[in-house]
Amino acid sequence: MSDDPGENGQPDPSDPLDSFDEIIDAETTRDPDLAVIEAGSRTLRTQGGPPEADVPGRPEDPETDAALRAVETELATRWGETKLEPSVTRIAALMDVLGDPQRSYPSIHITGTNGKTSTARMIEALLGAFELRTGRYTSPHVQSITERISLDGAPMSAERFIETYQDVKPYVEMVDAQQEYRLSFFEVLTGMAYAAFADAPVDVAVVEVGMGGSWDATNVIDGDVAVVTPIDLDHTDRLGETPGEIATEKSGIVKQDATVILAQQPVDAAQVMLKKAVDVNATVAREGLEFGVVARQVAVGGQLATLRGLGGEYDEVYLPLHGAHQAHNAAVALAAVEAFFGVGAQRPERLDLDTVRKAFAAVASPGRMEVVRRSPTVVLDAAHNPAGARVTAEAVGEAFQFSRLIGVVGASGDKNVRGLLEAFEPVFAEVVVTQNSSHRAMDADELAGVAVEVFGEDRVQVEPRLPDALEAAITLAEEEGEFSGGGVLVTGSVITVGEVRLLLGKG
């Protein structure tokens, strides 16, 4: 990249607003009422080759493996993550008997529809690079339940996971006996995470909501920084049928006097978030205004970006992840960490550039545009709703020059499957529909019926068994010959992606 910011038509960074002309012009047209809401809120303005994914496999020690399976079996007897009684009553009761461990460290709380886990991983990497001890709680897992709770940037060991479960189990049973409903699978894991972070102890916790915000089990923390990734339609039966309605639920993580890092949003969602910020006297930083992506270009194994943070510009940041959406996630993560350190409020200067570069260069996000095989190339992406599918389709076209792309799709029955398939239709030459092992998986034949309506009968193949579907897709990608440039994209569900990772010997 040129050292001269005026070369190649790049805007002059001497005026911060000039750097954002292009971004602001590209924003969705704003509702006039939005300006009134923004006027009442404080805003943050400044003064002046891919890493190996850390997805653990099964424990090698037979006794440890058996003990972990026993824990998984006990957890499986509880309500799953799709069965909810919207309340924080039970998790609050568990925190109370545990001594409120979530109050012993500051936290960064993340909500949104897509990009939460990748953003959480980036935040974790940045905080770790600045020598803070981190705890990260994300969901769902790709392959191992232990992925959900990370300490110091690595998934909790199976031994420690088992020990943490045994430590909290008596308190869980105590709360179970007092409540109308037992604690759910997700609530128990949340309690384990918060207890483990206190026990470590961590300097800061990075916490991703499971669903929504207000009544999500994670929402017994008071995040110093609330991060809102892009909001779109998902879980509409529980959260609402418009981005604005969904934002109302998600705005519940914004607490009194917190800092809100707001990714670019639909207008109605932005209105809701900004109004909530006004109500609780929260400080707001908005992507495209206070921070954002200034420039980006495709690089080997990822992309090279210039990010505008709350404290200034960070140039030549290598991100070993594909897609414009990941660059935007990086901008959000950077702003969140700056806000955590007080940049843009107490401190006008940017964070150390070399440390930021080093942190981003080490980021991995398993199952998110992840290459797991070559000849032909097999890419995994956990897109499971139309919005996620659209950005994945765009990212595949940008990052790879496939002459022929074959899709392997296994989706959950409670998702907008038609919308997901329609997003991929322009980029898939053919699609192999299948199903994963989850009880939530859509039947392959039912999925095929929708796929035929979207792709046409000649472009759809049905393989109910996932191994057969993967083999069929690879065969189709190779049809034009060894050097044809064909590729395979496996998508539709985190579970589908995780099971294919295992089939290909990952983890």
C-alpha atoms as one frame of an Amber mdcrd trajectory, in Angstrom:
protein
   0.000   0.000   0.000   1.225   3.527  -0.746   2.540   5.647   2.107   1.060
   8.697   0.404  -2.606   8.936   1.397  -3.288  11.170  -1.570  -2.220   8.625
  -4.169  -4.538   6.381  -6.146  -7.508   8.606  -5.455  -7.506   7.885  -1.731
  -9.100  10.606   0.457  -6.872  12.882   2.480  -6.962  11.593   6.095  -6.046
  15.012   7.471  -9.788  15.636   7.705 -11.451  12.601   9.396 -14.767  13.360
   7.755 -13.244  13.179   4.260 -12.213   9.592   4.951 -15.832   8.685   5.491
 -17.473  10.384   2.527 -17.660   7.128   0.627 -18.924   5.179   3.618 -21.577
   7.725   4.499 -22.731   7.998   0.891 -23.200   4.229   0.841 -25.348   4.211
   3.993 -29.025   3.404   3.853 -31.114   6.567   3.559 -31.912   7.646   7.076
 -35.312   8.540   8.431 -35.432  12.266   9.335 -36.572  11.393  12.847 -33.288
   9.582  13.362 -31.455  12.895  13.505 -33.593  13.983  16.443 -32.786  10.810
  18.343 -29.085  11.165  17.579 -29.107  14.746  18.777 -30.101  13.532  22.219
 -27.346  10.953  22.479 -23.706  11.428  23.328 -21.359  10.205  20.617 -17.738
   9.164  20.697 -15.596  11.391  18.522 -11.824  11.462  18.492  -9.630  14.461
  18.922  -7.323  14.394  16.464  -1.825 -17.302   5.869  -4.643 -18.195   8.136
  -4.022 -19.399  11.705  -5.065 -22.918  12.626  -8.583 -22.913  14.032  -8.712
 -23.810  17.724 -11.436 -26.449  17.632 -10.754 -29.245  20.120 -11.473 -32.878
  19.377 -12.526 -35.562  21.830 -10.178 -36.032  24.822  -7.491 -38.623  24.136
  -7.642 -40.011  27.656 -10.518 -42.573  27.787 -11.475 -41.699  31.365 -11.640
 -37.983  30.598 -13.629 -38.673  27.449 -16.087 -40.815  29.401 -16.448 -38.138
  32.079 -17.076 -35.442  29.449 -19.688 -37.623  27.753 -21.402 -38.063  31.109
 -21.578 -34.293  31.543 -22.905 -33.879  27.995 -25.541 -36.542  28.675 -26.700
 -34.780  31.850 -26.873 -31.429  30.072 -28.853 -33.013  27.243 -31.677 -33.855
  29.666 -32.374 -30.132  30.032 -34.283 -27.822  27.735 -32.366 -27.264  24.532
 -31.439 -23.870  23.170 -34.570 -23.590  21.061 -36.993 -24.168  23.941 -37.307
 -21.012  25.977 -39.196 -19.467  28.865 -38.160 -15.829  28.353 -36.912 -14.796
  31.749 -33.651 -14.252  33.614 -35.225 -15.397  36.890 -33.543 -18.799  36.972
 -30.077 -17.652  35.905 -30.270 -14.754  38.389 -31.104 -17.240  41.133 -28.116
 -19.382  40.134 -25.812 -16.351  40.141 -27.106 -15.430  43.594 -26.287 -18.793
  45.159 -22.895 -18.799  43.398 -22.071 -15.409  44.937 -22.580 -13.340  41.762
 -19.302 -14.308  40.063 -20.234 -12.205  37.002 -19.759  -9.065  39.105 -16.067
  -9.760  39.711 -14.790  -8.630  36.299 -15.717  -6.094  33.623 -17.355  -7.386
  30.480 -18.032  -6.665  26.825 -21.492  -7.922  25.828 -22.295  -8.731  22.183
 -25.672  -9.062  20.491 -26.901  -8.888  16.885 -28.071 -11.343  14.244 -24.897
 -12.280  12.356 -21.188 -11.925  13.040 -21.306 -12.201  16.832 -18.869 -15.088
  17.242 -16.284 -13.760  14.773 -16.486 -10.340  16.413 -16.094 -11.905  19.857
 -12.990 -13.763  18.712 -11.486 -10.562  17.328 -12.203  -8.668  20.552 -10.639
 -11.496  22.534  -7.529 -11.457  20.340  -7.098  -7.705  20.706  -7.516  -7.743
  24.479  -5.080 -10.643  24.766  -2.520  -8.822  22.633  -2.665  -5.984  25.155
  -1.825  -8.510  27.898  -5.243  -8.790  29.486  -6.453 -12.177  30.645  -9.680
 -12.924  28.824 -12.691 -15.173  29.150 -14.891 -15.690  26.092 -18.361 -17.239
  26.024 -19.882 -17.943  22.595 -22.481 -20.235  21.054 -23.247 -22.540  19.429
 -20.162 -24.733  19.219 -18.808 -26.122  15.951 -17.601 -29.504  17.198 -16.971
 -29.620  20.945 -19.065 -28.198  23.750 -15.836 -27.029  25.411 -15.383 -24.437
  22.619 -18.097 -22.312  24.187 -15.971 -21.293  27.170 -12.477 -19.976  26.429
  -9.781 -18.758  28.777  -6.729 -16.823  27.593  -7.792 -17.278  23.983  -8.078
 -21.068  24.072 -11.056 -23.364  24.624 -11.393 -24.653  28.160  -9.769 -28.060
  28.548 -12.062 -31.038  28.908 -10.714 -31.632  32.419 -11.450 -28.082  33.519
 -14.872 -28.123  31.858 -15.795 -31.274  33.795 -14.457 -29.804  37.033 -16.420
 -26.580  36.536 -19.610 -28.526  35.889 -19.130 -30.603  39.031 -18.470 -27.418
  41.042 -21.700 -25.723  39.978 -23.876 -28.839  39.839 -25.018 -28.758  43.513
 -26.056 -25.113  43.119 -27.838 -25.870  39.855 -29.827 -28.624  41.571 -30.646
 -26.246  44.414 -32.087 -23.688  41.986 -33.889 -26.412  40.034 -35.738 -27.400
  43.198 -36.884 -23.833  43.836 -38.045 -22.862  40.331 -41.100 -23.747  38.279
 -38.800 -24.926  35.454 -35.354 -26.455  35.691 -32.412 -24.445  34.433 -31.952
 -24.956  30.701 -28.893 -26.305  28.897 -27.848 -22.763  27.951 -28.470 -21.373
  31.431 -26.256 -24.012  33.050 -23.468 -23.354  30.541 -23.776 -19.617  31.158
 -23.456 -20.176  34.890 -20.409 -22.378  34.292 -18.783 -19.709  32.124 -19.313
 -16.921  34.635 -18.030 -19.103  37.478 -14.981 -20.189  35.469 -14.135 -16.592
  34.584 -14.255 -15.575  38.248 -12.186 -18.580  39.274  -9.463 -17.947  36.653
  -9.670 -14.962  37.336 -10.021 -12.997  34.096  -9.395  -9.296  33.542 -12.337
  -9.009  31.151 -15.095 -11.281  29.843 -16.260 -11.234  26.217 -19.816 -12.560
  26.190 -22.046 -13.350  23.209 -25.789 -13.542  23.797 -27.511 -16.789  22.930
 -30.682 -15.212  21.525 -32.096 -11.725  21.772 -30.880  -9.694  24.713 -33.283
  -8.623  27.462 -34.217 -12.103  28.651 -31.145 -13.925  27.381 -29.389 -15.885
  30.117 -26.177 -13.931  29.594 -27.939 -10.688  30.514 -27.161 -10.875  34.212
 -23.963  -8.978  33.462 -23.710  -5.212  33.137 -21.438  -4.868  30.154 -19.179
  -1.822  30.227 -19.317  -2.013  26.431 -22.375  -3.259  24.527 -21.675  -4.360
  20.947 -24.482  -4.661  18.395 -23.554  -6.479  15.190 -25.872  -6.151  12.148
 -29.498  -6.946  12.954 -31.589  -8.845  10.438 -34.496 -11.279  10.432 -33.914
 -14.494  12.384 -35.835 -16.214  15.195 -38.788 -14.064  14.128 -41.216 -16.245
  16.074 -39.505 -15.209  19.303 -37.884 -11.838  18.657 -40.176 -10.012  16.231
 -40.935  -9.763  12.545 -39.037  -6.572  11.684 -35.474  -5.422  12.432 -36.950
  -2.733  14.682 -38.916  -5.248  16.742 -35.871  -7.497  17.006 -33.715  -4.522
  18.036 -36.126  -3.780  20.878 -35.308  -7.145  22.414 -31.592  -6.906  21.672
 -31.328  -3.403  23.133 -31.792  -4.998  26.548 -28.046  -5.493  26.859 -27.454
  -1.715  26.809 -27.037  -0.718  30.439 -26.902   2.586  32.295 -23.882   4.737
  31.322 -22.429   2.008  29.090 -20.759   2.505  25.725 -22.585   1.157  22.672
 -20.647   0.083  19.579 -23.231   0.025  16.818 -22.548  -1.721  13.516 -24.389
  -0.433  10.436 -28.080  -1.217  10.898 -31.427  -0.972   9.139 -32.948   2.404
   9.982 -35.684   1.057  12.258 -33.163  -1.012  14.233 -30.819   1.977  14.575
 -33.687   4.128  15.850 -34.499   1.636  18.579 -30.873   1.294  19.658 -30.221
   5.028  19.726 -33.409   5.707  21.680 -32.363   3.111  24.258 -28.944   4.777
  24.485 -30.630   8.103  25.214 -32.849   6.518  27.866 -29.901   5.044  29.808
 -27.391   7.833  29.122 -25.183   5.500  27.098 -22.405   6.737  24.832 -22.739
   5.674  21.193 -20.203   5.042  18.454 -21.705   4.281  15.038 -20.084   2.450
  12.173 -19.741   4.767   9.184 -19.554   7.844  11.396 -17.327   7.423  14.461
 -15.525   4.358  13.096 -15.531   2.081  10.067 -13.699   0.426   7.203 -11.796
   3.000   5.167 -10.344   0.628   2.568  -9.795  -3.065   1.989  -8.265  -5.320
  -0.624  -8.095  -9.057  -1.113  -4.847 -10.633   0.066  -3.486 -14.170   0.141
  -5.441 -16.065   2.778  -7.609 -13.113   3.709  -7.584  -9.348   3.242  -5.652
  -6.182   4.003  -7.692  -3.384   5.539  -7.415   0.172   6.726  -9.691   0.672
   9.696 -10.864   3.923  11.194 -11.076   3.577  14.938 -12.205   5.919  17.680
  -8.626   7.038  18.164  -7.480   7.357  14.571  -6.610   5.315  11.527  -5.028
   1.856  11.530  -3.540   1.029   8.157  -2.265  -2.217   6.627  -4.122  -4.476
   9.041  -3.968  -8.047   7.760  -7.045 -10.106   8.558  -6.812 -13.842   7.729
 -10.556 -14.071   7.098 -12.483 -13.691   3.856 -15.280 -11.287   2.994 -16.242
  -7.649   3.396 -18.401  -8.625   6.377 -15.320  -9.754   8.290 -13.629  -6.404
   7.685 -16.714  -4.724   9.147 -16.628  -7.153  12.083 -12.993  -6.149  12.596
 -13.907  -2.462  12.671 -16.601  -3.164  15.257 -14.210  -5.261  17.362 -11.518
  -2.588  17.229 -13.948   0.132  18.303 -15.199  -2.063  21.159 -11.687  -2.587
  22.500 -10.838   1.094  22.075 -13.983   1.987  24.023 -13.054  -0.510  26.729
  -9.687   1.228  27.107 -11.306   4.671  27.076 -10.086   5.695  23.638 -12.251
   8.430  22.123 -13.454   9.565  25.521 -10.626   9.834  28.072  -7.878   9.154
  25.516  -7.709  10.757  22.057  -4.793   8.662  20.777  -5.116   5.353  18.974
  -3.991   1.992  20.353  -0.510   0.745  19.498  -0.640  -0.043  15.773   1.813
  -2.955  15.800  -0.096  -4.665  18.614  -3.385  -4.242  16.752  -1.859  -5.657
  13.566  -0.396  -8.613  15.438  -3.728  -9.387  17.104  -5.786  -9.337  13.927
  -3.213 -11.411  12.037  -3.690 -14.195  14.597  -7.503 -14.324  14.459  -9.218
 -17.567  13.451 -12.953 -18.178  13.177 -13.722 -21.877  12.623 -16.559 -22.622
  10.252 -16.651 -19.097   8.865 -15.376 -19.118   5.275 -12.881 -21.736   6.415
 -10.873 -23.700   3.843 -10.542 -27.305   5.016  -9.464 -29.137   1.859  -7.714
 -28.506  -1.443  -8.079 -30.143  -4.890 -10.895 -29.417  -4.999 -11.168 -26.650
  -2.465 -13.786 -27.249   0.223 -14.960 -24.174   2.130 -17.122 -24.272   5.250
 -19.406 -21.458   6.299 -22.045 -21.558   9.023 -24.495 -19.174   7.311 -27.971
 -20.237   8.444 -30.239 -17.334   7.489 -30.722 -15.251   4.335 -28.652 -12.298
   5.554 -25.720 -14.549   6.410 -26.066 -16.408   3.118 -25.951 -13.181   1.114
 -22.661 -12.025   2.633 -21.192 -15.515   2.278 -22.169 -15.689  -1.391 -20.513
 -12.329  -1.972 -17.398 -13.350  -0.031 -16.961 -16.593  -1.998 -17.080 -14.699
  -5.273 -14.516 -12.196  -4.047 -12.043 -14.540  -2.378 -12.060 -17.495  -4.792
 -12.039 -17.771  -8.558 -14.064 -20.963  -8.810 -15.030 -21.960 -12.322 -17.766
 -24.130 -10.830 -19.069 -23.975  -7.252 -21.086 -26.828  -5.767 -23.131 -26.253
  -2.648 -23.743 -28.736   0.146 -26.666 -27.503   2.214 -28.010 -29.019   5.421
 -30.314 -26.659   7.295 -32.489 -26.566  10.394 -36.228 -26.872   9.919 -36.987
 -23.704  11.903 -35.018 -21.427   9.571 -35.968 -19.444   6.464 -34.609 -22.135
   4.164 -36.088 -20.695   0.985 -34.459 -17.326   1.629 -31.135 -19.021   2.336
 -31.268 -21.045  -0.896 -32.320 -18.008  -2.932 -29.260 -16.135  -1.664 -26.973
 -18.922  -2.867 -28.732 -19.625  -6.176 -26.669 -17.149  -8.247 -23.333 -18.657
  -7.131 -24.080 -22.406  -6.981 -23.789 -24.302 -10.265 -25.486 -27.212  -8.498
 -26.565 -27.946  -4.948 -26.473 -31.202  -2.981 -29.073 -31.126  -0.231 -28.600
 -33.242   2.858 -29.248 -33.274   6.597 -27.092 -33.307   9.703 -27.561 -35.473
  12.773 -29.475 -32.898  14.817 -33.126 -33.487  15.677 -33.695 -29.944  14.387
 -32.407 -30.803  10.906 -34.821 -30.375   8.009 -35.508 -33.681   6.259 -33.373
 -33.922   3.124 -36.347 -34.709   0.891 -38.304 -31.752   2.262 -35.281 -29.503
   1.728 -34.945 -30.873  -1.799 -38.517 -29.847  -2.555 -37.706 -26.243  -1.725
 -34.378 -26.424  -3.552 -36.016 -27.658  -6.770 -38.357 -24.659  -6.708 -35.367
 -22.326  -6.352 -32.722 -24.017  -8.541 -34.731 -26.203 -10.893 -34.702 -29.994
 -10.876 -31.569 -30.361 -13.014 -29.395 -28.498 -10.487 -30.463 -30.370  -7.337
 -29.123 -33.653  -5.992 -30.385 -35.314  -2.804 -28.068 -37.242  -0.480 -29.646
 -37.775   2.968 -26.335 -38.927   4.507 -23.860 -36.089   5.006 -20.766 -38.158
   4.036 -22.472 -39.104   0.768 -23.424 -35.495   0.125 -19.839 -34.323   0.593
 -18.509 -37.050  -1.700 -21.110 -36.240  -4.348 -20.261 -32.528  -4.236 -16.531
 -33.193  -4.568 -17.221 -35.459  -7.553 -19.322 -32.753  -9.195 -16.620 -30.149
  -8.586 -14.047 -32.400 -10.240 -16.151 -33.147 -13.320 -14.360 -30.630 -15.511
 -10.967 -32.143 -14.756  -8.175 -31.894 -12.203  -7.318 -28.287 -13.027 -10.831
 -27.019 -13.604 -10.960 -24.761 -10.550 -14.119 -26.274  -9.123 -14.963 -25.820
  -5.449 -17.403 -26.915  -2.760 -19.151 -24.724  -0.183 -20.709 -26.519   2.798
 -23.261 -24.353   4.565 -26.740 -24.017   6.079 -26.030 -24.792   9.739 -23.249
 -24.700  12.322 -23.976 -28.374  12.986 -23.583 -29.302   9.319 -20.280 -27.443
   9.188 -19.027 -29.078  12.384 -19.868 -32.576  11.186 -18.095 -32.013   7.864
 -15.027 -30.742   9.738 -14.955 -34.047  11.587 -15.419 -36.012   8.350 -12.379
 -34.258   6.923 -10.265 -34.989   9.977 -10.331 -31.552  11.563 -10.351 -31.603
  15.361
